[in-house]
Structure formats: C-alpha cells, structure tokens
Short mmCIF file of C-alpha atoms in Angstrom, two decimals:
data_model
loop_
_atom_site.label_atom_id
_atom_site.label_comp_id
_atom_site.label_asym_id
_atom_site.label_seq_id
_atom_site.Cartn_x
_atom_site.Cartn_y
_atom_site.Cartn_z
CA MET A 896 96.19 -75.18 -93.59
CA ASN A 897 99.19 -74.16 -94.98
CA GLU A 898 101.66 -71.30 -94.51
CA VAL A 899 102.27 -70.13 -98.78
CA LYS A 900 105.64 -68.28 -99.29
CA SER A 901 103.64 -65.60 -100.90
CA ASN A 902 99.85 -65.37 -102.84
CA PRO A 903 99.94 -65.31 -106.05
CA SER A 904 97.67 -61.43 -105.66
CA ALA A 905 98.68 -59.97 -102.95
CA ASP A 906 95.37 -57.92 -102.41
CA HIS A 907 92.61 -60.62 -103.44
CA PRO A 908 91.35 -64.65 -101.73
CA VAL A 909 92.08 -66.88 -103.92
CA LEU A 910 90.11 -69.91 -105.13
CA PHE A 911 91.76 -73.42 -106.61
CA PHE A 912 89.07 -75.37 -108.38
CA ASP A 913 88.71 -78.86 -109.78
CA GLY A 914 87.82 -77.15 -113.39
CA VAL A 915 86.38 -79.57 -114.59
CA CYS A 916 84.04 -79.88 -111.74
CA GLY A 917 79.88 -79.28 -113.31
CA MET A 918 79.44 -78.59 -109.15
CA CYS A 919 82.75 -77.23 -108.71
CA ASN A 920 82.31 -74.37 -112.54
CA ALA A 921 78.69 -73.64 -111.13
CA PHE A 922 80.97 -73.53 -107.36
CA VAL A 923 82.65 -70.33 -108.74
CA ASP A 924 79.16 -68.85 -110.84
CA PHE A 925 77.46 -68.19 -107.48
CA ILE A 926 80.56 -65.98 -106.15
CA MET A 927 80.93 -64.08 -108.80
CA LYS A 928 77.49 -63.29 -108.92
CA ARG A 929 77.81 -62.25 -106.09
CA ASP A 930 80.91 -60.51 -106.30
CA PRO A 931 80.81 -57.58 -108.04
CA GLN A 932 82.88 -55.66 -107.21
CA GLY A 933 85.47 -58.65 -108.11
CA HIS A 934 87.17 -58.99 -105.11
CA PHE A 935 87.30 -62.60 -105.83
CA ARG A 936 90.55 -65.09 -107.88
CA PHE A 937 90.21 -68.12 -109.28
CA ALA A 938 91.69 -71.28 -110.55
CA ALA A 939 92.45 -74.00 -111.25
CA LEU A 940 93.72 -76.64 -109.68
CA GLN A 941 94.68 -78.35 -112.61
CA GLY A 942 96.50 -74.80 -113.83
CA GLU A 943 99.47 -73.24 -113.41
CA THR A 944 99.38 -71.15 -110.61
CA ALA A 945 97.56 -73.93 -108.84
CA GLN A 946 101.58 -75.19 -108.98
CA GLU A 947 103.23 -73.19 -107.81
CA PHE A 948 101.17 -72.20 -104.60
CA VAL A 949 99.16 -75.61 -104.29
CA THR A 950 100.31 -79.08 -102.75
CA GLU A 951 100.16 -81.61 -105.70
CA GLN A 952 98.21 -84.20 -103.54
CA ASP A 953 95.75 -81.94 -103.72
CA ARG A 954 95.41 -81.50 -107.21
CA GLU A 955 95.71 -84.36 -108.84
CA GLN A 956 92.74 -85.74 -105.96
CA LEU A 957 91.55 -83.83 -106.86
CA LYS A 958 88.17 -84.01 -103.38
CA SER A 959 88.71 -80.39 -102.62
CA VAL A 960 88.16 -76.49 -103.08
CA VAL A 961 91.23 -74.88 -101.99
CA PHE A 962 90.90 -71.18 -100.96
CA LEU A 963 93.73 -68.82 -100.86
CA LEU A 964 93.39 -66.24 -98.20
CA ASP A 965 96.20 -63.71 -96.55
CA GLY A 966 98.93 -66.48 -97.45
CA ARG A 967 96.95 -69.46 -95.37
CA LEU A 968 95.97 -71.46 -97.80
CA PHE A 969 92.01 -74.19 -96.34
CA ARG A 970 90.79 -76.75 -97.85
CA LYS A 971 87.51 -79.08 -97.96
CA SER A 972 84.16 -77.10 -95.28
CA SER A 973 87.10 -74.57 -93.26
CA ALA A 974 87.88 -73.16 -97.18
CA VAL A 975 83.83 -73.11 -97.90
CA VAL A 976 83.29 -70.96 -94.20
CA ARG A 977 86.17 -68.91 -94.39
CA ILE A 978 84.98 -67.89 -98.39
CA LEU A 979 81.41 -67.29 -96.99
CA TRP A 980 82.90 -65.16 -94.17
CA GLU A 981 84.81 -62.98 -97.53
CA MET A 982 81.49 -63.15 -99.47
CA GLY A 983 79.94 -60.30 -96.04
CA SER A 984 76.61 -60.00 -95.07
CA PHE A 985 74.25 -62.42 -94.54
CA TRP A 986 76.89 -65.12 -96.30
CA SER A 987 79.11 -64.51 -94.21
CA LEU A 988 76.57 -65.36 -90.71
CA LEU A 989 75.68 -68.41 -93.32
CA GLY A 990 79.66 -69.39 -92.66
CA THR A 991 79.61 -68.71 -89.22
CA LEU A 992 77.00 -71.25 -88.82
CA LEU A 993 79.33 -73.41 -90.57
CA TRP A 994 81.80 -72.76 -88.76
CA LEU A 995 79.66 -73.70 -85.10
CA ILE A 996 79.36 -77.95 -86.68
CA PRO A 997 82.65 -79.03 -85.57
CA LYS A 998 85.02 -79.61 -88.46
CA PRO A 999 84.80 -83.11 -88.63
CA ILE A 1000 81.54 -83.14 -88.68
CA ARG A 1001 80.91 -81.13 -91.57
CA ASP A 1002 83.76 -81.89 -93.75
CA LEU A 1003 82.79 -86.05 -93.48
CA GLY A 1004 79.65 -83.62 -95.66
CA TYR A 1005 81.95 -82.20 -97.49
CA ARG A 1006 83.55 -85.54 -98.71
CA LEU A 1007 80.30 -87.31 -98.83
CA ILE A 1008 79.53 -84.32 -100.99
CA ALA A 1009 82.44 -83.77 -103.62
CA LYS A 1010 81.87 -88.23 -103.67
CA ILE A 1011 79.17 -87.86 -106.17
CA ARG A 1012 78.90 -84.00 -107.49
CA TYR A 1013 80.80 -85.68 -110.26
CA ARG A 1014 76.63 -88.31 -110.58
CA ILE A 1015 75.09 -84.80 -109.94
CA PHE A 1016 77.14 -81.83 -111.65
CA GLY A 1017 78.47 -83.36 -114.29
CA LYS A 1018 81.78 -83.65 -115.23
CA LYS A 1019 83.51 -81.03 -117.77
CA ALA A 1020 85.67 -81.77 -120.94
CA ALA A 1021 88.00 -79.42 -120.21
CA CYS A 1022 89.08 -76.65 -117.68
CA ARG A 1023 86.08 -73.58 -117.89
CA LEU A 1024 87.56 -70.99 -119.50
CA PRO A 1025 86.26 -68.01 -117.99
CA THR A 1026 84.35 -65.05 -120.94
CA PRO A 1027 86.32 -62.00 -121.77
CA GLU A 1028 85.20 -59.64 -119.18
CA GLU A 1029 85.98 -62.72 -116.65
CA ARG A 1030 89.30 -62.84 -117.68
CA SER A 1031 91.01 -60.74 -115.16
CA ARG A 1032 89.29 -62.85 -112.63
CA PHE A 1033 91.30 -65.68 -113.86
CA LEU A 1034 94.60 -67.91 -113.21
CA ASP A 1035 96.46 -68.73 -115.30
#
C-alpha cells in the first residue's frame, strides 16, 4: 500500500488493471455489471493515468491489479478485498471473509492465479476498448 499525491478521480475509486489480460477484463466487466451507479473508474496499467499514479514496477510486471481508494494504493489480495468492500452488500461480506485469511496466504493464492491467468483466460492483442456507454468510466 502506498500514498499517492492526489486521486485522479477524487469522487471515485480507480481500478488499474492489465488491459490485455482476459481475466482482468472479465473482472472489470464483473464490477461494471454490479455497479450501475458508476462508482468505480477503470484504467489500464498500460495507460497514461497509470504512469502518473502507479509504480513503474506495477506497470512493467503486470502481476497485480492496483486499487486507488482515498489516496491509497492497494495491490494483490488487499486490492480485491477493498474492491469487494466498495461494492457493498453481499460482496462486502465476501470481502470480509477473504480478509480473515492471513495476508501471506491470500497473496500466495493471488500470485498463483496471476501466474496462470494468461493460460486460462488468454491474452488480448491490445488493451480493452470501452464501449461508448462505458467511456466515461475509463481513464486514459
């Protein structure tokens, strides 16, 4: 977790994701479907917004989603838990159950999935392009 200078979208948490990862794109779609109010914003780790707010290591290695919430960056399983908490209702409960698992074990599971995600979910030739309806929720 790191502090950042300012939030690129002060009223909205931002999920930075690997724009060419099939699993990451499915996760973004999952969140968008359950967030009709448009609370979340999204930015590819390969994009310009990520260059300003995410470490070079995160952008180059693409081994973790990064979640920006209230000026703080969360990675790996901590990012997933915070995202679930922000989603509310049932998802908050699921996030709390995950939080009860010790962080080293949560992160081990996260790393194992991250290691095989391209083999299971595929890799796109280019970053995800939002539809016109989704465009306002994506940062460059």
